[in-house]
C-alpha positions as a Markdown table, in Angstrom:
| # | Residue | x | y | z |
|---|---|---|---|---|
| 1 | Unk | -49.6 | 72.6 | -19.0 |
| 2 | Unk | -47.9 | 71.5 | -22.2 |
| 3 | Unk | -44.7 | 73.4 | -21.4 |
| 4 | Unk | -44.6 | 71.7 | -18.0 |
| 5 | Unk | -45.0 | 68.3 | -19.7 |
| 6 | Unk | -42.3 | 69.0 | -22.2 |
| 7 | Unk | -40.0 | 70.1 | -19.4 |
| 8 | Unk | -40.6 | 66.8 | -17.5 |
| 9 | Unk | -40.1 | 64.8 | -20.7 |
| 10 | Unk | -36.7 | 66.5 | -21.3 |
| 11 | Unk | -35.6 | 65.8 | -17.7 |
| 12 | Unk | -36.6 | 62.2 | -18.0 |
| 13 | Unk | -34.8 | 61.9 | -21.4 |
| 14 | Unk | -31.6 | 63.4 | -19.8 |
| 15 | Unk | -32.0 | 61.1 | -16.8 |
| 16 | Unk | -32.1 | 58.0 | -19.1 |
| 17 | Unk | -28.8 | 59.1 | -20.7 |
| 18 | Unk | -27.1 | 59.7 | -17.4 |
| 19 | Unk | -28.3 | 56.3 | -16.0 |
| 20 | Unk | -27.0 | 54.7 | -19.2 |
| 21 | Unk | -23.6 | 56.2 | -18.5 |
| 22 | Unk | -23.7 | 54.5 | -15.1 |
| 23 | Unk | -24.1 | 51.1 | -16.6 |
| 24 | Unk | -20.5 | 51.2 | -17.9 |
| 25 | Unk | -19.2 | 53.7 | -15.4 |
| 26 | Unk | -21.1 | 53.2 | -12.1 |
| 27 | Unk | -18.8 | 55.5 | -10.1 |
| 28 | Unk | -18.8 | 58.5 | -12.5 |
| 29 | Unk | -19.2 | 61.5 | -10.2 |
| 30 | Unk | -20.9 | 63.8 | -12.7 |
| 31 | Unk | -23.4 | 61.1 | -13.9 |
| 32 | Unk | -24.4 | 60.2 | -10.3 |
| 33 | Unk | -24.8 | 63.9 | -9.3 |
| 34 | Unk | -26.9 | 64.7 | -12.4 |
| 35 | Unk | -29.1 | 61.6 | -11.7 |
| 36 | Unk | -29.6 | 62.8 | -8.1 |
| 37 | Unk | -30.4 | 66.4 | -9.2 |
| 38 | Unk | -32.8 | 65.4 | -11.9 |
| 39 | Unk | -34.7 | 63.1 | -9.5 |
| 40 | Unk | -34.8 | 66.0 | -7.1 |
| 41 | Unk | -36.1 | 68.4 | -9.8 |
| 42 | Unk | -38.8 | 65.9 | -10.9 |
| 43 | Unk | -40.0 | 65.6 | -7.4 |
| 44 | Unk | -40.2 | 69.4 | -7.1 |
| 45 | Unk | -42.2 | 69.6 | -10.4 |
| 46 | Unk | -44.4 | 66.6 | -9.9 |
| 47 | Unk | -44.6 | 66.2 | -6.1 |
| 48 | Unk | -48.4 | 66.2 | -6.4 |
| 49 | Unk | -48.3 | 63.3 | -8.8 |
| 50 | Unk | -46.0 | 61.3 | -6.6 |
| 51 | Unk | -47.9 | 61.6 | -3.3 |
| 52 | Unk | -48.6 | 57.8 | -3.2 |
| 53 | Unk | -45.1 | 57.0 | -4.4 |
| 54 | Unk | -43.1 | 59.7 | -2.5 |
| 55 | Unk | -41.2 | 57.2 | -0.5 |
| 56 | Unk | -39.8 | 55.3 | -3.5 |
| 57 | Unk | -38.8 | 58.6 | -5.2 |
| 58 | Unk | -37.2 | 59.8 | -2.1 |
| 59 | Unk | -35.2 | 56.6 | -1.6 |
| 60 | Unk | -34.0 | 56.6 | -5.3 |
| 61 | Unk | -32.8 | 60.3 | -5.0 |
| 62 | Unk | -31.1 | 59.6 | -1.7 |
| 63 | Unk | -29.4 | 56.6 | -3.2 |
| 64 | Unk | -27.8 | 58.7 | -5.9 |
| 65 | Unk | -26.8 | 61.4 | -3.5 |
| 66 | Unk | -25.1 | 58.9 | -1.2 |
| 67 | Unk | -23.3 | 57.2 | -4.0 |
| 68 | Unk | -21.9 | 60.5 | -5.4 |
| 69 | Unk | -20.7 | 61.5 | -2.0 |
| 70 | Unk | -18.8 | 58.2 | -1.6 |
| 71 | Unk | -17.0 | 58.7 | -4.9 |
| 72 | Unk | -16.3 | 62.5 | -4.5 |
| 73 | Unk | -13.1 | 63.9 | -3.2 |
| 74 | Unk | -12.9 | 65.4 | 0.2 |
| 75 | Unk | -12.7 | 68.8 | -1.3 |
| 76 | Unk | -15.9 | 68.4 | -3.3 |
| 77 | Unk | -18.7 | 69.8 | -1.2 |
| 78 | Unk | -21.2 | 70.3 | -4.0 |
| 79 | Unk | -22.9 | 66.8 | -3.5 |
| 80 | Unk | -23.2 | 67.4 | 0.2 |
| 81 | Unk | -24.8 | 70.8 | -0.1 |
| 82 | Unk | -27.2 | 69.6 | -2.8 |
| 83 | Unk | -28.1 | 66.7 | -0.6 |
| 84 | Unk | -28.8 | 69.1 | 2.2 |
| 85 | Unk | -31.2 | 71.0 | 0.0 |
| 86 | Unk | -33.0 | 67.8 | -0.8 |
| 87 | Unk | -33.3 | 66.9 | 2.8 |
| 88 | Unk | -34.7 | 70.3 | 3.5 |
| 89 | Unk | -37.2 | 69.8 | 0.7 |
| 90 | Unk | -38.3 | 66.5 | 2.3 |
| 91 | Unk | -38.6 | 68.2 | 5.7 |
| 92 | Unk | -35.6 | 66.4 | 7.3 |
| 93 | Unk | -34.1 | 69.4 | 8.9 |
| 94 | Unk | -31.7 | 67.5 | 11.2 |
| 95 | Unk | -30.2 | 65.6 | 8.3 |
| 96 | Unk | -29.9 | 68.9 | 6.3 |
| 97 | Unk | -28.0 | 70.5 | 9.2 |
| 98 | Unk | -25.7 | 67.6 | 9.6 |
| 99 | Unk | -24.8 | 67.7 | 6.0 |
| 100 | Unk | -24.0 | 71.4 | 6.1 |
| 101 | Unk | -21.8 | 70.9 | 9.1 |
| 102 | Unk | -20.0 | 67.9 | 7.5 |
| 103 | Unk | -19.3 | 70.1 | 4.4 |
| 104 | Unk | -17.6 | 72.7 | 6.6 |
| 105 | Unk | -15.7 | 70.0 | 8.5 |
| 106 | Unk | -14.4 | 68.4 | 5.3 |
| 107 | Unk | -13.1 | 71.8 | 4.0 |
| 108 | Unk | -12.6 | 74.3 | 6.7 |
| 109 | Unk | -12.0 | 77.2 | 4.3 |
| 110 | Unk | -15.1 | 76.6 | 2.0 |
| 111 | Unk | -16.9 | 79.9 | 2.4 |
| 112 | Unk | -19.7 | 78.8 | 0.0 |
| 113 | Unk | -20.4 | 75.9 | 2.4 |
| 114 | Unk | -20.4 | 78.4 | 5.3 |
| 115 | Unk | -22.7 | 80.8 | 3.5 |
| 116 | Unk | -25.1 | 78.0 | 2.6 |
| 117 | Unk | -25.3 | 77.0 | 6.3 |
| 118 | Unk | -25.7 | 80.6 | 7.4 |
| 119 | Unk | -28.7 | 80.8 | 5.0 |
| 120 | Unk | -30.1 | 77.6 | 6.4 |
| 121 | Unk | -29.8 | 78.9 | 10.0 |
| 122 | Unk | -31.5 | 82.1 | 9.0 |
| 123 | Unk | -34.4 | 80.2 | 7.3 |
| 124 | Unk | -34.7 | 78.2 | 10.5 |
| 125 | Unk | -35.2 | 81.4 | 12.5 |
| 126 | Unk | -31.7 | 81.2 | 14.2 |
| 127 | Unk | -30.3 | 84.6 | 13.2 |
| 128 | Unk | -27.8 | 84.8 | 16.1 |
| 129 | Unk | -26.3 | 81.4 | 15.1 |
| 130 | Unk | -26.2 | 82.5 | 11.5 |
| 131 | Unk | -24.4 | 85.8 | 12.4 |
| 132 | Unk | -21.6 | 83.7 | 14.0 |
| 133 | Unk | -21.0 | 81.9 | 10.7 |
| 134 | Unk | -21.1 | 85.1 | 8.7 |
| 135 | Unk | -18.4 | 86.5 | 11.0 |
| 136 | Unk | -16.4 | 83.3 | 10.4 |
| 137 | Unk | -16.8 | 83.9 | 6.6 |
| 138 | Unk | -15.2 | 87.3 | 7.0 |
| 139 | Unk | -12.3 | 85.9 | 8.9 |
| 140 | Unk | -11.7 | 83.1 | 6.4 |
| 141 | Unk | -11.9 | 85.5 | 3.4 |
| 142 | Unk | -9.5 | 87.8 | 5.1 |
| 143 | Unk | -7.1 | 85.0 | 5.8 |
| 144 | Unk | -7.3 | 83.9 | 2.1 |
| 145 | Unk | -6.5 | 87.4 | 1.0 |
| 146 | Unk | -3.5 | 87.5 | 3.3 |
| 147 | Unk | -2.2 | 84.1 | 2.0 |
| 148 | Unk | -2.7 | 85.2 | -1.6 |
| 149 | Unk | -0.6 | 88.3 | -1.0 |
| 150 | Unk | 2.1 | 86.3 | 0.8 |
| 151 | Unk | 2.1 | 83.8 | -2.1 |
| 152 | Unk | 2.4 | 86.5 | -4.6 |
| 153 | Unk | 5.4 | 88.1 | -2.8 |
| 154 | Unk | 7.1 | 84.7 | -2.6 |
| 155 | Unk | 6.6 | 84.1 | -6.3 |
| 156 | Unk | 7.9 | 87.6 | -7.1 |
| 157 | Unk | 11.0 | 86.9 | -5.1 |
| 158 | Unk | 11.8 | 83.3 | -5.9 |
| 159 | Unk | 9.9 | 82.6 | -9.2 |
| 160 | Unk | 8.6 | 79.3 | -7.5 |
| 161 | Unk | 5.0 | 78.8 | -8.4 |
| 162 | Unk | 4.4 | 75.6 | -6.5 |
| 163 | Unk | 1.6 | 76.0 | -3.9 |
| 164 | Unk | 1.2 | 74.4 | -0.6 |
| 165 | Unk | -1.2 | 71.7 | 0.5 |
| 166 | Unk | -4.8 | 72.3 | 1.3 |
| 167 | Unk | -6.4 | 72.4 | 4.8 |
| 168 | Unk | -6.7 | 69.0 | 6.4 |
| 169 | Unk | -10.2 | 67.9 | 7.4 |
| 170 | Unk | -11.1 | 67.9 | 11.0 |
| 171 | Unk | -11.6 | 64.6 | 12.9 |
| 172 | Unk | -14.9 | 62.8 | 12.5 |
| 173 | Unk | -17.7 | 64.0 | 14.7 |
| 174 | Unk | -20.0 | 62.0 | 16.8 |
| 175 | Unk | -23.4 | 63.2 | 15.6 |
| 176 | Unk | -25.1 | 62.1 | 18.8 |
| 177 | Unk | -23.6 | 65.2 | 20.4 |
| 178 | Unk | -26.3 | 67.9 | 20.8 |
| 179 | Unk | -26.4 | 70.0 | 17.6 |
| 180 | Unk | -25.7 | 73.3 | 19.3 |
| 181 | Unk | -22.4 | 71.9 | 20.7 |
| 182 | Unk | -21.5 | 70.6 | 17.3 |
| 183 | Unk | -22.0 | 74.0 | 15.7 |
| 184 | Unk | -19.8 | 75.5 | 18.3 |
| 185 | Unk | -17.1 | 72.9 | 17.8 |
| 186 | Unk | -17.2 | 73.4 | 14.0 |
| 187 | Unk | -16.8 | 77.2 | 14.5 |
| 188 | Unk | -14.0 | 76.7 | 17.0 |
| 189 | Unk | -12.1 | 74.2 | 14.9 |
| 190 | Unk | -12.4 | 76.5 | 11.8 |
| 191 | Unk | -11.0 | 79.4 | 13.8 |
| 192 | Unk | -8.2 | 77.4 | 15.2 |
| 193 | Unk | -7.2 | 76.0 | 11.8 |
| 194 | Unk | -7.5 | 79.2 | 9.8 |
| 195 | Unk | -6.2 | 81.9 | 12.3 |
| 196 | Unk | -4.0 | 80.1 | 14.8 |
| 197 | Unk | -1.8 | 83.1 | 15.4 |
| 198 | Unk | -4.5 | 85.7 | 14.9 |
| 199 | Unk | -4.7 | 88.2 | 17.8 |
| 200 | Unk | -8.5 | 88.5 | 17.1 |
| 201 | Unk | -9.1 | 84.8 | 18.0 |
| 202 | Unk | -9.7 | 85.4 | 21.7 |
| 203 | Unk | -12.1 | 88.2 | 21.0 |
| 204 | Unk | -14.0 | 86.2 | 18.4 |
| 205 | Unk | -14.4 | 83.1 | 20.6 |
| 206 | Unk | -15.5 | 85.1 | 23.6 |
| 207 | Unk | -18.0 | 87.1 | 21.6 |
| 208 | Unk | -19.4 | 84.0 | 19.8 |
| 209 | Unk | -19.6 | 81.5 | 22.7 |
| 210 | Unk | -20.4 | 83.7 | 25.7 |
| 211 | Unk | -23.6 | 83.0 | 27.4 |
């Protein structure tokens, strides 16, 4: 019991310091993210103590997550994925899924985001849907290896070490679209972006989306 109380005390002490940082730097990404994560952790530890005040704690945590997402770059999916975990903890499965999908849309080659979503789908008992994303991960990682080899060859030949730009994010989604269709669209967009000339594309799409 004493150890748990000490842990909570340390978390609250750290939280005060991060919140102090936000007084002078309200858009500091790291401070906002740490505040969100500490609030989340305190809820996990003390959820039984906050039953009567759960709504207030939830709103405070969501506020920090939403703020850090606003100030984060489009290539920074950590806040989105952590927010998805929090939504899952609160039982808001639809919001958690939308955050996972948004992370993949924002950065089509983020295999960590894909893995997190595949785990989410597995936990939701949707193994077949998860398998499609695991297959997508294999394609993305294969494409990354190919690009790395091509880049190395180019550097060896020219000595030019300047890299190209990253993947552009896909267009914004209308989240009123049924979630199954949204999943399919995200997979399809990712395949089209990452393997536009891949001979395996037609096989992949027909295997994945066939009824």
